[in-house]
Coordinates of C-alpha atoms and ligand atoms in Angstrom, one line a residue:
M170 CA -0.4 25.6 -31.1
T171 CA 0.7 22.7 -28.8
N172 CA 0.8 22.2 -25.1
P173 CA 3.4 20.7 -23.1
G174 CA 1.2 18.3 -21.6
V175 CA -2.2 17.2 -19.7
L176 CA -3.6 14.9 -16.9
V177 CA -7.0 13.8 -17.5
I178 CA -8.6 12.3 -14.0
F179 CA -11.5 9.9 -15.1
G180 CA -13.7 9.7 -11.8
A181 CA -12.9 13.4 -11.5
T182 CA -15.7 14.1 -8.6
G183 CA -15.5 10.9 -6.9
D184 CA -14.2 10.2 -3.4
L185 CA -10.5 9.6 -3.9
A186 CA -10.3 12.2 -6.4
R187 CA -12.0 14.5 -4.1
R188 CA -9.7 13.5 -0.9
M189 CA -6.4 12.5 -2.2
L190 CA -6.1 13.3 -6.4
F191 CA -7.0 17.4 -6.3
P192 CA -4.9 18.1 -3.0
S193 CA -1.9 16.3 -3.8
L194 CA -2.1 18.4 -7.2
Y195 CA -2.9 21.7 -5.2
F196 CA 0.2 21.0 -3.0
L197 CA 2.5 20.2 -5.8
D198 CA 1.8 23.3 -7.3
A199 CA 1.9 25.4 -4.3
D200 CA 5.6 23.9 -4.0
Q201 CA 6.1 24.6 -7.6
L202 CA 6.7 21.0 -8.6
L203 CA 4.1 21.3 -11.4
T204 CA 5.3 22.2 -14.7
S205 CA 4.2 25.4 -15.8
G206 CA 2.1 24.4 -19.1
L207 CA 0.7 21.4 -17.7
R208 CA -3.1 21.1 -17.6
I209 CA -5.3 19.3 -16.0
V210 CA -9.0 18.0 -17.4
G211 CA -11.8 16.4 -14.9
A212 CA -13.7 13.9 -16.6
A213 CA -16.9 12.2 -15.1
R214 CA -20.6 11.9 -15.7
S215 CA -21.9 14.9 -13.8
D216 CA -22.8 17.6 -16.0
L217 CA -20.7 20.5 -14.6
T218 CA -19.4 23.6 -16.3
D219 CA -15.5 24.6 -15.9
E220 CA -16.6 26.9 -13.2
A221 CA -18.4 24.9 -11.1
F222 CA -15.9 22.2 -11.2
R223 CA -13.2 24.1 -10.4
A224 CA -15.5 25.5 -7.3
E225 CA -15.6 21.9 -6.5
V226 CA -12.2 21.1 -6.7
K227 CA -11.4 24.3 -4.5
T228 CA -14.2 22.8 -1.9
S229 CA -12.3 19.5 -1.8
V230 CA -8.4 21.2 -1.4
E231 CA -9.7 23.4 1.5
E232 CA -11.1 20.7 3.5
R233 CA -7.8 18.8 3.3
L234 CA -5.7 22.2 4.0
G235 CA -8.4 23.4 6.8
S236 CA -8.1 26.8 6.2
P237 CA -9.1 29.0 2.8
V238 CA -6.5 28.7 0.0
P239 CA -4.4 31.7 -0.8
D240 CA -5.5 33.7 -4.0
A241 CA -2.6 34.0 -6.0
T242 CA -1.8 30.1 -5.2
W243 CA -5.3 29.6 -6.1
A244 CA -5.2 31.7 -9.2
R245 CA -2.4 29.6 -10.9
F246 CA -3.8 26.0 -10.4
S247 CA -7.3 26.9 -11.2
A248 CA -5.8 28.1 -14.6
R249 CA -5.2 24.9 -15.0
L250 CA -8.7 23.3 -14.6
S251 CA -11.1 22.1 -17.0
Y252 CA -14.2 19.6 -17.0
C253 CA -15.4 17.2 -19.3
P254 CA -18.6 15.8 -18.5
G255 CA -19.6 12.3 -20.1
D256 CA -20.5 9.2 -19.4
A257 CA -17.4 6.4 -19.8
S258 CA -19.3 4.3 -22.2
D259 CA -20.6 7.0 -24.4
P260 CA -18.1 7.8 -27.5
G261 CA -19.1 11.4 -27.5
T262 CA -17.3 11.7 -24.3
Y263 CA -14.1 10.8 -25.8
K264 CA -15.1 13.1 -28.9
R265 CA -15.7 15.9 -26.8
L266 CA -12.4 14.9 -24.5
S267 CA -10.3 14.6 -27.9
A268 CA -11.1 18.0 -28.9
M269 CA -9.8 19.4 -25.3
I270 CA -6.3 17.5 -25.4
R271 CA -5.6 16.7 -29.1
G272 CA -2.9 19.6 -29.6
D273 CA -1.3 18.2 -26.2
Q274 CA 1.9 16.5 -26.6
E275 CA 1.7 14.2 -23.5
R276 CA -1.1 12.8 -22.2
V277 CA -1.9 11.4 -18.6
Y278 CA -4.8 9.1 -17.9
Y279 CA -5.6 8.6 -14.3
L280 CA -8.3 6.3 -13.4
S281 CA -9.8 7.1 -10.6
T282 CA -12.8 5.1 -11.3
S283 CA -14.9 1.6 -10.8
P284 CA -12.5 -0.9 -12.3
S285 CA -15.6 -2.2 -14.6
L286 CA -14.8 1.0 -16.3
Y287 CA -11.3 0.5 -16.8
I288 CA -11.7 -1.7 -20.3
P289 CA -14.3 1.0 -21.7
I290 CA -12.1 3.9 -21.1
V291 CA -9.3 2.8 -22.5
N292 CA -11.0 1.4 -25.5
G293 CA -13.0 4.9 -25.7
L294 CA -9.6 6.5 -25.8
A295 CA -8.2 4.3 -28.3
S296 CA -11.5 4.9 -30.6
E297 CA -10.2 8.7 -30.5
S298 CA -6.5 7.9 -31.3
L299 CA -5.6 9.1 -28.3
T300 CA -3.9 6.2 -26.9
G301 CA -0.1 6.3 -28.7
A302 CA 3.2 6.8 -27.2
P303 CA 4.1 9.1 -25.2
S304 CA 0.8 8.8 -23.6
R305 CA 0.4 7.4 -20.2
I306 CA -1.8 5.7 -18.0
I307 CA -2.3 5.4 -14.1
V308 CA -4.8 2.8 -12.8
E309 CA -5.6 2.7 -9.0
K310 CA -6.1 -1.1 -7.1
P311 CA -8.0 -3.5 -7.2
I312 CA -6.6 -4.6 -10.7
G313 CA -9.2 -7.3 -10.6
R314 CA -10.3 -9.8 -7.7
S315 CA -8.2 -12.5 -9.0
L316 CA -5.5 -13.4 -11.1
E317 CA -8.0 -14.3 -14.3
T318 CA -9.5 -10.8 -14.0
C319 CA -6.4 -9.1 -13.3
E320 CA -4.8 -10.7 -16.4
A321 CA -8.0 -9.7 -18.3
I322 CA -7.6 -6.0 -17.6
N323 CA -3.8 -6.0 -18.2
G324 CA -4.4 -7.6 -21.7
A325 CA -7.1 -4.5 -22.2
I326 CA -5.0 -2.5 -21.4
G327 CA -1.7 -3.8 -22.8
K328 CA -3.6 -3.6 -26.3
H329 CA -3.2 -0.2 -26.4
F330 CA -0.3 1.1 -23.7
D331 CA 2.5 -0.9 -23.5
E332 CA 4.0 -2.0 -20.2
P333 CA 6.1 1.0 -19.8
R334 CA 3.2 3.3 -20.0
I335 CA 1.3 1.7 -17.4
F336 CA 1.6 3.1 -14.0
R337 CA -0.3 0.6 -11.6
I338 CA -0.7 2.7 -8.2
D339 CA -0.1 1.3 -4.6
H340 CA -0.7 4.0 -3.0
Y341 CA 1.7 2.2 -0.1
L342 CA 5.0 3.1 -2.5
G343 CA 4.1 6.5 -2.4
K344 CA 4.1 7.0 1.5
E345 CA 7.7 8.9 2.7
A346 CA 8.0 5.8 5.5
V347 CA 7.6 3.2 3.1
Q348 CA 10.3 4.5 0.8
N349 CA 12.6 5.2 3.4
L350 CA 12.7 1.4 3.6
I351 CA 14.8 1.3 0.5
A352 CA 17.2 3.9 2.4
L353 CA 17.2 2.2 5.4
R354 CA 18.6 -1.3 3.9
F355 CA 20.7 0.2 0.9
A356 CA 21.9 3.8 2.0
N357 CA 23.7 1.9 5.1
T358 CA 26.0 -0.8 5.6
L359 CA 25.1 -1.7 9.1
F360 CA 22.0 -4.1 8.1
E361 CA 23.1 -5.6 5.1
P362 CA 25.3 -8.5 6.5
L363 CA 22.3 -9.5 9.4
W364 CA 19.9 -9.2 7.0
N365 CA 19.3 -13.0 6.4
R366 CA 18.0 -16.5 7.9
H367 CA 21.4 -16.6 9.7
T368 CA 20.4 -13.4 12.0
I369 CA 16.7 -12.9 11.5
E370 CA 14.5 -15.2 13.3
H371 CA 11.2 -13.9 12.0
V372 CA 9.7 -11.1 10.4
Q373 CA 6.3 -9.2 11.0
I374 CA 4.0 -6.9 9.3
T375 CA 1.2 -5.7 10.5
V376 CA -1.4 -2.8 9.0
A377 CA -3.9 -2.1 11.6
E378 CA -6.9 0.2 11.3
T379 CA -9.6 1.2 13.8
L380 CA -12.2 2.1 11.3
G381 CA -14.8 -0.8 10.1
V382 CA -16.1 -0.8 6.2
G383 CA -18.5 2.3 6.4
D384 CA -20.2 3.0 3.5
R385 CA -17.7 0.9 1.4
Y386 CA -19.6 -2.4 2.2
S387 CA -20.4 -3.1 -1.2
Y388 CA -17.1 -2.9 -2.4
Y389 CA -15.4 -4.7 0.1
D390 CA -17.8 -7.5 0.9
D391 CA -16.7 -8.6 -2.6
F392 CA -12.9 -8.1 -1.6
G393 CA -12.0 -8.8 2.1
A394 CA -8.9 -8.4 3.9
I395 CA -7.2 -10.6 1.5
R396 CA -7.8 -9.5 -1.9
D397 CA -8.3 -5.6 -0.3
M398 CA -5.0 -5.3 1.7
V399 CA -2.5 -8.4 1.6
Q400 CA -2.2 -8.8 -2.3
N401 CA -1.0 -5.3 -2.5
H402 CA -0.3 -3.6 0.3
L403 CA 1.3 -6.2 2.7
L404 CA 3.2 -8.0 -0.1
Q405 CA 4.6 -4.7 -1.7
L406 CA 6.0 -4.5 2.0
L407 CA 7.2 -7.6 2.1
C408 CA 9.2 -7.4 -1.3
L409 CA 10.5 -4.2 0.1
I410 CA 11.7 -6.3 3.1
A411 CA 13.2 -9.6 1.3
M412 CA 14.2 -8.3 -1.9
E413 CA 17.9 -8.5 -2.8
P414 CA 19.8 -5.4 -3.4
P415 CA 18.5 -3.7 -6.7
S416 CA 21.7 -2.4 -8.9
S417 CA 19.8 1.2 -9.3
M418 CA 16.6 2.5 -8.7
N419 CA 15.9 2.2 -12.0
P420 CA 12.5 1.2 -12.4
E421 CA 13.5 -2.6 -13.9
S422 CA 16.3 -2.9 -11.2
V423 CA 14.1 -2.6 -8.2
R424 CA 11.0 -4.3 -9.7
N425 CA 12.8 -7.3 -11.0
E426 CA 14.0 -8.0 -7.3
K427 CA 10.5 -7.6 -6.2
V428 CA 9.0 -10.1 -8.8
K429 CA 11.7 -12.6 -7.6
V430 CA 10.3 -12.5 -4.1
L431 CA 6.8 -12.7 -5.2
R432 CA 7.7 -15.8 -7.2
S433 CA 9.9 -17.2 -4.4
L434 CA 6.6 -17.1 -1.8
R435 CA 6.0 -20.9 -0.8
P436 CA 2.4 -21.8 -2.0
L437 CA 0.3 -22.2 0.8
R438 CA -1.0 -25.8 0.3
D439 CA -4.7 -27.1 1.7
V440 CA -3.2 -28.6 4.5
D441 CA -1.3 -25.5 5.6
L442 CA -4.2 -23.5 5.5
P443 CA -5.6 -24.0 8.9
V444 CA -2.6 -23.5 10.5
R445 CA -0.7 -20.8 8.5
T446 CA -3.7 -18.6 7.5
V447 CA -6.3 -16.6 10.3
R448 CA -9.9 -15.3 8.6
G449 CA -11.7 -13.1 10.6
Q450 CA -14.7 -11.2 10.8
Y451 CA -15.7 -8.1 13.5
V452 CA -18.5 -8.5 15.4
R453 CA -20.2 -6.0 18.0
G454 CA -17.6 -4.1 20.4
M455 CA -15.2 -0.9 21.2
S456 CA -13.5 1.0 19.1
D457 CA -12.1 4.4 20.5
G458 CA -14.0 4.4 23.4
Q459 CA -17.5 4.0 21.1
A460 CA -19.4 0.8 21.0
V461 CA -19.6 0.0 17.5
A462 CA -21.7 -2.2 15.2
S463 CA -20.7 -5.6 13.7
Y464 CA -19.6 -5.9 10.0
L465 CA -22.7 -7.5 9.1
E466 CA -24.7 -4.6 10.8
D467 CA -22.5 -2.1 8.8
G468 CA -23.6 -3.6 5.8
S469 CA -27.0 -4.5 6.7
A470 CA -26.6 -8.2 5.8
A471 CA -27.9 -11.1 7.1
E472 CA -24.5 -13.2 6.5
S473 CA -21.5 -12.8 4.4
D474 CA -18.1 -14.9 4.8
T475 CA -15.9 -12.0 3.9
E476 CA -13.0 -11.9 6.2
T477 CA -12.0 -8.2 7.9
F478 CA -8.8 -9.5 9.4
V479 CA -6.3 -12.2 8.3
A480 CA -3.1 -13.2 9.2
L481 CA -0.9 -15.4 7.7
C482 CA 2.6 -16.9 8.3
A483 CA 4.5 -16.9 4.4
H484 CA 8.0 -17.9 3.9
I485 CA 10.2 -17.4 1.0
D486 CA 12.1 -20.6 -0.8
N487 CA 15.6 -18.8 -1.4
W488 CA 19.0 -18.8 0.1
R489 CA 18.5 -15.6 2.3
W490 CA 15.3 -16.6 3.6
K491 CA 14.6 -20.0 3.8
D492 CA 12.3 -21.1 6.8
V493 CA 12.4 -17.9 8.8
P494 CA 8.9 -17.3 9.1
F495 CA 6.9 -13.7 8.1
Y496 CA 4.0 -13.0 9.7
L497 CA 1.5 -10.4 8.1
R498 CA -1.4 -9.5 9.4
T499 CA -4.1 -6.9 8.6
G500 CA -7.9 -5.9 9.9
K501 CA -10.7 -3.4 10.6
R502 CA -11.1 -2.7 13.8
L503 CA -8.5 -3.3 15.5
P504 CA -7.4 -1.4 18.7
H505 CA -4.9 1.2 16.8
R506 CA -4.6 2.4 13.7
S507 CA -0.6 1.4 13.3
S508 CA 1.1 0.3 10.3
Q509 CA 4.7 -1.8 11.7
I510 CA 7.2 -3.9 10.1
V511 CA 9.4 -6.0 13.0
I512 CA 12.5 -7.3 12.4
Q513 CA 13.7 -10.2 15.0
F514 CA 16.8 -10.8 15.2
R515 CA 17.8 -14.2 16.7
T516 CA 19.1 -14.7 20.2
V517 CA 22.4 -15.0 21.0
P518 CA 24.2 -18.3 20.7
H519 CA 25.2 -18.5 24.1
S520 CA 24.9 -15.9 27.2
I521 CA 27.7 -15.5 29.4
F522 CA 25.2 -14.0 32.0
G523 CA 23.7 -16.7 33.6
D524 CA 20.1 -17.1 34.4
T525 CA 19.3 -13.2 33.1
H526 CA 17.2 -13.7 30.7
L527 CA 18.4 -12.2 27.5
M528 CA 16.0 -10.5 25.1
A529 CA 16.9 -10.8 21.1
N530 CA 17.6 -7.7 19.6
R531 CA 13.9 -6.1 17.5
L532 CA 14.3 -3.6 14.8
T533 CA 10.9 -2.2 14.7
I534 CA 10.1 0.1 12.2
R535 CA 6.9 2.1 12.6
L536 CA 5.3 3.3 9.1
Q537 CA 1.8 5.4 10.7
P538 CA 0.4 6.9 12.3
E539 CA 4.5 7.6 13.4
E540 CA 7.2 7.6 11.3
E541 CA 9.7 5.8 13.8
I542 CA 12.2 3.3 13.6
S543 CA 13.9 1.7 17.0
L544 CA 16.3 -0.9 18.0
S545 CA 16.5 -3.0 21.1
L546 CA 19.5 -3.5 22.6
M547 CA 20.4 -5.7 25.7
N548 CA 22.0 -2.8 28.1
K549 CA 23.6 -3.2 31.6
T550 CA 21.8 -1.5 34.2
P551 CA 23.7 0.7 36.6
T552 CA 23.3 -1.3 39.6
L553 CA 25.2 -3.1 42.4
S554 CA 24.5 -6.7 43.3
Q555 CA 26.0 -10.0 44.4
G556 CA 25.0 -11.3 41.5
G557 CA 26.9 -9.7 38.6
Y558 CA 25.2 -7.9 35.7
E559 CA 21.3 -7.2 35.7
L560 CA 20.6 -6.6 32.1
R561 CA 17.5 -4.8 30.5
P562 CA 16.4 -4.1 26.7
L563 CA 16.5 -0.1 25.6
E564 CA 15.4 1.7 22.3
L565 CA 17.4 3.2 20.5
N566 CA 14.9 5.5 18.9
L567 CA 15.0 7.8 15.5
S568 CA 11.5 9.7 14.9
L569 CA 11.7 10.4 11.5
S570 CA 8.7 12.7 12.5
D571 CA 10.4 14.8 14.9
A572 CA 14.1 14.8 12.1
F573 CA 12.3 16.4 9.4
R574 CA 9.3 18.6 11.5
S575 CA 10.7 22.1 10.2
E576 CA 11.9 20.8 7.0
I577 CA 8.8 19.8 5.5
R578 CA 4.9 19.1 5.8
R579 CA 3.7 15.3 5.8
R580 CA 3.2 14.9 2.3
I581 CA -0.1 12.8 0.9
A582 CA 1.6 9.5 -0.6
Y583 CA -0.6 10.3 -3.7
E584 CA 1.6 13.8 -4.1
R585 CA 4.8 11.8 -4.7
L586 CA 3.2 9.1 -6.8
L587 CA 1.8 11.8 -9.2
L588 CA 4.7 13.3 -9.6
E589 CA 6.7 10.1 -10.8
A590 CA 3.8 9.2 -13.2
I591 CA 3.9 12.7 -14.6
N592 CA 7.6 12.5 -14.9
N593 CA 7.4 9.3 -16.3
N594 CA 9.1 7.3 -13.9
S595 CA 7.7 4.2 -12.7
T596 CA 10.2 2.7 -10.2
L597 CA 7.2 3.4 -7.5
F598 CA 4.3 1.3 -9.8
V599 CA 3.7 -2.1 -9.6
R600 CA 5.0 -3.8 -13.2
R601 CA 2.4 -6.5 -14.4
D602 CA 4.4 -9.6 -13.7
E603 CA 4.6 -8.5 -9.8
A604 CA 0.5 -7.7 -9.6
E605 CA -0.1 -11.2 -11.2
A606 CA 2.6 -13.1 -9.2
A607 CA 0.7 -11.7 -6.1
W608 CA -2.3 -12.8 -7.5
T609 CA -1.3 -16.0 -8.2
W610 CA 0.2 -17.2 -4.5
V611 CA -3.0 -15.3 -2.9
D612 CA -5.5 -16.8 -5.1
R613 CA -4.4 -20.2 -4.1
I614 CA -4.8 -19.2 -0.3
I615 CA -8.3 -18.2 -1.3
E616 CA -9.3 -21.0 -3.5
G617 CA -8.2 -23.3 -0.4
W618 CA -10.3 -21.7 2.1
T619 CA -13.4 -22.2 -0.2
R620 CA -12.3 -25.7 -0.7
S621 CA -11.7 -26.4 2.7
G622 CA -15.0 -24.8 4.3
I623 CA -12.2 -22.2 6.5
R624 CA -14.9 -19.6 7.1
P625 CA -14.0 -16.2 9.0
A626 CA -13.9 -16.7 12.7
P627 CA -15.8 -13.7 15.2
Y628 CA -13.6 -11.5 16.8
P629 CA -14.8 -8.1 18.6
A630 CA -14.6 -4.7 17.4
G631 CA -11.5 -3.2 19.3
S632 CA -9.3 -6.6 19.7
W633 CA -6.7 -7.8 17.7
G634 CA -8.8 -10.6 16.1
P635 CA -9.4 -14.0 16.8
A636 CA -7.8 -16.3 18.8
G637 CA -6.6 -18.5 16.0
A638 CA -3.9 -15.2 15.0
F639 CA -1.9 -15.6 18.3
A640 CA -2.0 -19.5 17.8
L641 CA -0.2 -18.8 14.4
T642 CA 3.1 -17.3 16.1
E643 CA 3.0 -19.3 19.2
R644 CA 3.0 -22.6 17.6
N645 CA 6.5 -21.3 16.5
G646 CA 7.5 -20.0 19.7
H647 CA 6.8 -16.2 18.7
T648 CA 4.8 -13.5 19.4
W649 CA 3.0 -10.7 18.1
S650 CA 4.5 -7.2 19.0
E651 CA 1.6 -4.9 19.4
Ligands
LIG705 C1 -6.9 1.1 0.9 C2 -7.7 -0.1 1.2 O1 -6.5 0.3 -0.6 O2 -6.0 0.9 1.8 C3 -8.5 0.3 2.1 O3 -8.7 -0.4 0.3 C4 -7.8 0.8 3.6 O4 -9.6 -0.5 2.5 C5 -6.9 1.5 2.9 O5 -8.8 1.4 4.6 C6 -5.5 2.0 4.2 O6 -4.4 3.0 3.6 P1 -3.7 3.4 4.6 O7 -3.1 4.5 3.6 O8 -5.0 4.6 5.4 O9 -3.3 2.7 5.5

């Protein structure tokens, strides 16, 4: 007797599984989006029975839901769940797992563990012949902390899974508002003729967080903002904004276009770093009205050269974008949580309105906390004066959250990604060459910082980063849009 499919989650008792993966799977099931025979096996070190594991999952789902789960929905979902205890480096674990899943036709493995376990887990699965097609594997970021380590992980996984069966998660690609970037650009004719260096002056991509590093210090201190956020989330956003129109939503069409953008990023030379990059580290300050500790205090550390803020000025060397600055900025303990992309258009070539200041059009795409698109346009104010026209910029606003409020609740990014991986569609996952091209660009910056002795500048928690971040844009006559 064979089952149609099984999803095995390694790291099933960990933070990500608890906060995101199990609630996402529960919601998918509640919405009847999981195939009826799909089983879910949790694998982790803790010695739990199936019953105890189900009880843990129930608690996580209810925490997310904010209320008890309805009995019938829970009964259906929990019947899918079972548990395989064991250490990732113990061959016995894979023997036990094999006995549980050998009969499943399609196996999807989700590695929600520390990246140091990726290679032992893949080798363990291979030792029990559990990696053959159509088995697939989903891996979480970070895939390495440099090009070299990323290649090593990709190489080790690639020995047992060919590339179409590897799903590298960047959870930003699962966000509704991020997917809407593709719709905005390619389901409308309005923007495409304007989407180039002739009309666009610069682009800003900001992902700002108010939280500090909290209990993730030991992971974070080894990575910093450039590896934790820029190498993946910010560069993926940049790809979606800058890529050429793909010929379809097919995984290879979309990813071919994204990797071309990454390969066209102008390498930042050591001489560019002081003017095109800014590193910061938060010190004591205020966040959401509360006094908060410094980064070093958060980690009880005496010193650290890790940046919690980074701002960069990137260029894409191709016909469409030549010399258009793409400003990227991300940080912890910034004044508010906000992720947005600003497309700043050029000013009119000649004003017929005398001395009246004309503000250039600006398209702002807010990804979170609210999903909104607004376009600023110059308008005439309804006043009479001797001096002719009085003009003012007004916003044309589209609130996606309001437009779809009655139709659907806000989904967790992982719901979409899990569903796509289970359905074997890799459009929203990062291909090996993309991950490696992104590391190539980022590595050069990190190595340059070390060579040039560029250390993070302090910024008070609750501010928009070190002063250098403002100079970065002002140098080109531009200003950040907050
Ligand atoms: C993760 C980073 O990938 O993304 C975290 O490791 C960061 O440091 C998080 O806080 C931000 O994700 P989101 O969805 O809250 O914007």
